[in-house]
Amino acid sequence: MKQQDVPRHIATPLVNPAYPPVVPRFTDREYLNIVYRTDPEALRAVVPEPLEIDEPLVRFEVMRMGDVTGYGPYTEAGQAVEVRYEGERGEYLHAMYLDNFPATASGREAAAYPKTVGAPALYADHGALVGVLDYGTLGVARATMGYKHYELDPEEARAQIAVPTYMLKLVPGFDGAPQVAQLVRTEITDVEVKGAWTGPARLQLFEHVLAPMADLPVREVVSASHILTDLTLAPAKPVHDYLAR
């Protein structure tokens, strides 16, 4: 392979890149969102400056991707923390667990999503919407919500999932020193809300050293939503450089 041809490839292995060269469109993306109050000290220990915390609120989410361009169906679970940056309200993505390797690799390499492996699921069970996350053979999270008890206004649903999102882009050099250390921002675009509901909800988090969701403990469930939508993710852009002098 000629030198000038190498940069034309997006990822390794060169003959079979870890993820496809597409801008994915998410069709029939289904959310279970549970917003809960946690310990302020626990949030301050993990949310990076210059992000600011007002209320100690975390959104636990399970997302079932019905169809994704280039990736197919998969499921994802994670935690997002309510924050502010330069006066703008948004969310800081704390952790994400997926059952699809190409989506995990592209999220980490092409953007800055804090993705790692896991076994999430979202399904209906005897009148409840159930969201679970397992890591290996052990349970990490169990969420339940009354299935479609009350309709939720589509604009409110859109506002819940389309807030600005902040993430850390960390890339070490070969000597272990940081080569890239940035706070980046992205958002959801082209949102079509197909259905949205709310209802009573419960959330349990279990201790696991490799999936430490319980480090942000549940003190009070504040709200819950079940949303079905189509959407696109905008490219991530740096907003703060930790290595700048």
Coordinates of C-alpha atoms in Angstrom, one line a residue:
M1 CA 0.0 0.0 0.0
K2 CA 1.4 3.4 -1.0
Q3 CA 2.0 6.0 1.8
Q4 CA -0.6 8.4 0.3
D5 CA -3.3 5.7 0.4
V6 CA -2.9 5.0 4.2
P7 CA -4.8 8.2 5.4
R8 CA -7.7 7.3 3.1
H9 CA -8.7 4.5 5.5
I10 CA -10.8 5.3 8.6
A11 CA -9.7 2.6 11.0
T12 CA -7.7 -0.7 11.3
P13 CA -7.6 -3.5 10.3
L14 CA -7.1 -1.8 6.9
V15 CA -8.8 -4.7 5.0
N16 CA -11.7 -4.9 7.5
P17 CA -12.1 -1.6 9.5
A18 CA -13.6 -1.9 13.0
Y19 CA -16.6 0.3 12.0
P20 CA -18.1 1.4 8.7
P21 CA -17.5 4.8 7.0
V22 CA -21.1 6.1 7.5
V23 CA -23.0 8.8 9.3
P24 CA -25.6 6.6 11.0
R25 CA -29.3 7.3 11.0
F26 CA -31.2 5.8 13.9
T27 CA -34.6 4.5 13.0
D28 CA -37.0 3.4 15.7
R29 CA -34.6 4.2 18.6
E30 CA -36.5 3.4 21.8
Y31 CA -35.6 5.0 25.1
L32 CA -36.3 4.1 28.7
N33 CA -35.1 7.2 30.7
I34 CA -35.2 7.4 34.5
V35 CA -33.9 10.6 36.1
Y36 CA -32.9 10.2 39.7
R37 CA -31.3 12.3 42.4
T38 CA -27.9 11.1 43.7
D39 CA -25.2 12.3 46.1
P40 CA -23.6 15.7 45.2
E41 CA -20.2 14.5 46.4
A42 CA -20.3 11.5 44.2
L43 CA -21.0 13.7 41.1
R44 CA -18.3 16.2 42.0
A45 CA -15.7 13.3 42.1
V46 CA -16.4 12.3 38.4
V47 CA -17.7 15.3 36.5
P48 CA -14.8 17.2 35.0
E49 CA -14.3 20.9 35.2
P50 CA -15.2 23.3 33.5
L51 CA -18.6 21.6 33.6
E52 CA -20.8 22.7 36.5
I53 CA -23.4 20.9 38.5
D54 CA -26.6 22.5 39.8
E55 CA -28.8 19.7 41.0
P56 CA -27.3 16.3 41.6
L57 CA -29.5 14.6 38.8
V58 CA -28.5 11.6 36.7
R59 CA -30.4 10.1 33.8
F60 CA -30.2 6.3 33.6
E61 CA -31.0 5.3 30.0
V62 CA -31.5 2.1 28.1
M63 CA -31.8 2.5 24.3
R64 CA -32.9 -0.2 21.9
M65 CA -31.7 0.7 18.4
G66 CA -34.3 -0.8 16.0
D67 CA -32.2 -0.1 12.9
V68 CA -28.9 1.9 12.5
T69 CA -27.2 2.6 9.2
G70 CA -24.0 0.6 9.0
Y71 CA -24.5 -1.2 12.4
G72 CA -27.9 -2.9 12.5
P73 CA -29.9 -3.3 15.6
Y74 CA -28.3 -3.2 19.1
T75 CA -28.9 -2.1 22.6
E76 CA -27.1 0.4 24.8
A77 CA -27.3 1.5 28.5
G78 CA -25.6 4.3 30.4
Q79 CA -25.7 7.3 32.7
A80 CA -25.8 11.0 31.8
V81 CA -25.4 13.8 34.4
E82 CA -27.2 17.1 34.2
V83 CA -24.6 19.9 33.9
R84 CA -24.0 23.5 32.7
Y85 CA -21.2 24.8 30.4
E86 CA -20.8 28.5 29.9
G87 CA -24.5 29.0 30.9
E88 CA -25.8 26.3 28.6
R89 CA -27.7 23.4 30.1
G90 CA -26.7 19.9 28.9
E91 CA -25.7 16.5 29.9
Y92 CA -22.3 14.9 30.6
L93 CA -22.1 11.3 29.4
H94 CA -20.6 9.4 32.3
A95 CA -20.6 5.8 31.0
M96 CA -22.2 3.7 28.2
Y97 CA -22.4 -0.1 27.8
L98 CA -23.1 -1.7 24.4
D99 CA -23.7 -5.2 22.9
N100 CA -22.3 -4.1 19.5
F101 CA -18.5 -3.9 18.9
P102 CA -18.5 -1.7 15.7
A103 CA -20.8 0.9 17.4
T104 CA -18.5 0.7 20.5
A105 CA -15.3 1.2 18.5
S106 CA -16.7 4.1 16.3
G107 CA -18.2 5.8 19.3
R108 CA -14.8 5.9 21.1
E109 CA -12.5 6.4 18.1
A110 CA -14.4 8.6 15.7
A111 CA -16.1 10.6 18.5
A112 CA -15.6 10.6 22.2
Y113 CA -18.4 8.5 23.6
P114 CA -17.4 6.7 26.8
K115 CA -18.5 3.3 25.4
T116 CA -17.5 -0.2 26.6
V117 CA -18.9 -3.7 26.4
G118 CA -22.0 -4.8 28.3
A119 CA -25.2 -6.7 28.0
P120 CA -28.2 -4.3 28.1
A121 CA -31.8 -5.1 27.2
L122 CA -35.1 -3.4 26.9
Y123 CA -38.4 -5.2 26.8
A124 CA -42.0 -5.3 28.1
D125 CA -42.8 -7.8 30.9
H126 CA -46.3 -8.2 32.4
G127 CA -47.4 -4.5 32.1
A128 CA -43.9 -3.1 32.8
L129 CA -41.2 -1.7 30.5
V130 CA -38.0 -3.2 31.8
G131 CA -34.5 -2.0 31.2
V132 CA -31.5 -4.1 32.3
L133 CA -27.8 -4.0 32.2
D134 CA -25.6 -7.1 32.9
Y135 CA -21.8 -7.2 32.8
G136 CA -20.7 -10.7 32.1
T137 CA -22.9 -13.0 34.2
L138 CA -23.8 -10.3 36.9
G139 CA -26.6 -7.8 37.0
V140 CA -25.6 -4.1 37.2
A141 CA -28.9 -2.3 36.8
R142 CA -32.6 -3.1 36.8
A143 CA -35.2 -0.4 35.8
T144 CA -39.0 -0.8 35.6
M145 CA -41.6 1.7 34.4
G146 CA -45.4 1.3 34.0
Y147 CA -45.9 0.5 30.3
K148 CA -47.4 3.5 28.4
H149 CA -49.5 4.7 31.4
Y150 CA -49.7 8.3 30.3
E151 CA -48.9 10.1 27.1
L152 CA -46.0 12.5 27.1
D153 CA -46.0 15.7 25.1
P154 CA -43.8 15.2 22.0
E155 CA -42.0 18.5 22.5
E156 CA -41.2 17.6 26.1
A157 CA -39.9 14.3 24.9
R158 CA -37.8 16.0 22.2
A159 CA -36.3 18.4 24.8
Q160 CA -35.3 15.4 27.0
I161 CA -33.2 13.7 24.4
A162 CA -32.0 16.6 22.3
V163 CA -30.0 18.6 25.0
P164 CA -26.4 19.3 24.2
T165 CA -24.1 16.4 25.2
Y166 CA -20.6 16.8 26.6
M167 CA -17.9 14.1 26.7
L168 CA -14.2 13.6 27.3
K169 CA -11.9 12.8 24.4
L170 CA -8.7 11.2 25.9
V171 CA -6.0 9.8 23.6
P172 CA -2.6 8.8 25.2
G173 CA 0.7 8.9 23.3
F174 CA 3.0 5.9 23.0
D175 CA 4.8 7.1 26.2
G176 CA 1.6 7.1 28.1
A177 CA 1.4 10.9 28.3
P178 CA -1.8 12.5 27.1
Q179 CA -1.8 13.4 23.4
V180 CA -5.4 14.6 23.2
A181 CA -7.4 15.7 26.3
Q182 CA -10.5 17.6 25.3
L183 CA -14.0 18.3 26.4
V184 CA -16.2 17.9 23.3
R185 CA -19.9 18.8 22.6
T186 CA -22.4 17.1 20.3
E187 CA -26.2 17.0 20.0
I188 CA -29.0 15.0 18.4
T189 CA -30.5 16.4 15.2
D190 CA -33.3 15.6 12.8
V191 CA -35.5 14.3 15.6
E192 CA -38.8 12.8 14.9
V193 CA -40.7 11.7 18.0
K194 CA -43.0 8.8 17.1
G195 CA -44.4 8.2 20.5
A196 CA -43.7 9.2 24.1
W197 CA -45.1 8.1 27.5
T198 CA -44.5 8.6 31.2
G199 CA -45.4 6.6 34.3
P200 CA -44.3 5.3 37.7
A201 CA -40.7 3.9 37.8
R202 CA -38.1 2.2 39.9
L203 CA -34.4 1.8 39.5
Q204 CA -31.9 -0.5 41.3
L205 CA -28.1 -0.3 40.8
F206 CA -25.8 -3.1 41.9
E207 CA -22.1 -2.9 42.8
H208 CA -19.6 -4.1 40.2
V209 CA -16.0 -3.1 40.0
L210 CA -15.9 -3.0 36.2
A211 CA -19.3 -1.4 35.8
P212 CA -19.5 1.0 38.8
M213 CA -22.9 2.6 38.1
A214 CA -23.8 2.2 41.8
D215 CA -21.1 4.8 42.6
L216 CA -23.8 7.3 41.6
P217 CA -26.4 5.9 44.0
V218 CA -30.2 6.3 43.6
R219 CA -31.6 8.5 46.4
E220 CA -34.9 9.5 44.7
V221 CA -36.5 8.7 41.3
V222 CA -37.5 12.1 39.9
S223 CA -39.1 11.2 36.5
A224 CA -39.4 8.6 33.8
S225 CA -40.1 8.5 30.1
H226 CA -40.5 6.0 27.3
I227 CA -39.7 7.5 23.9
L228 CA -39.7 6.1 20.4
T229 CA -37.9 8.2 17.8
D230 CA -35.8 8.6 14.6
L231 CA -32.7 10.8 14.9
T232 CA -29.2 11.5 13.7
L233 CA -26.1 12.3 15.8
A234 CA -24.2 15.5 14.9
P235 CA -20.4 15.3 14.8
A236 CA -18.6 16.1 18.1
K237 CA -16.7 19.4 18.3
P238 CA -14.0 20.4 20.9
V239 CA -15.0 23.2 23.3
H240 CA -12.2 23.0 25.9
D241 CA -8.6 21.8 25.6
Y242 CA -7.0 20.5 28.8
L243 CA -3.5 20.5 27.3
A244 CA -3.6 24.1 26.1
R245 CA -1.0 26.4 27.6

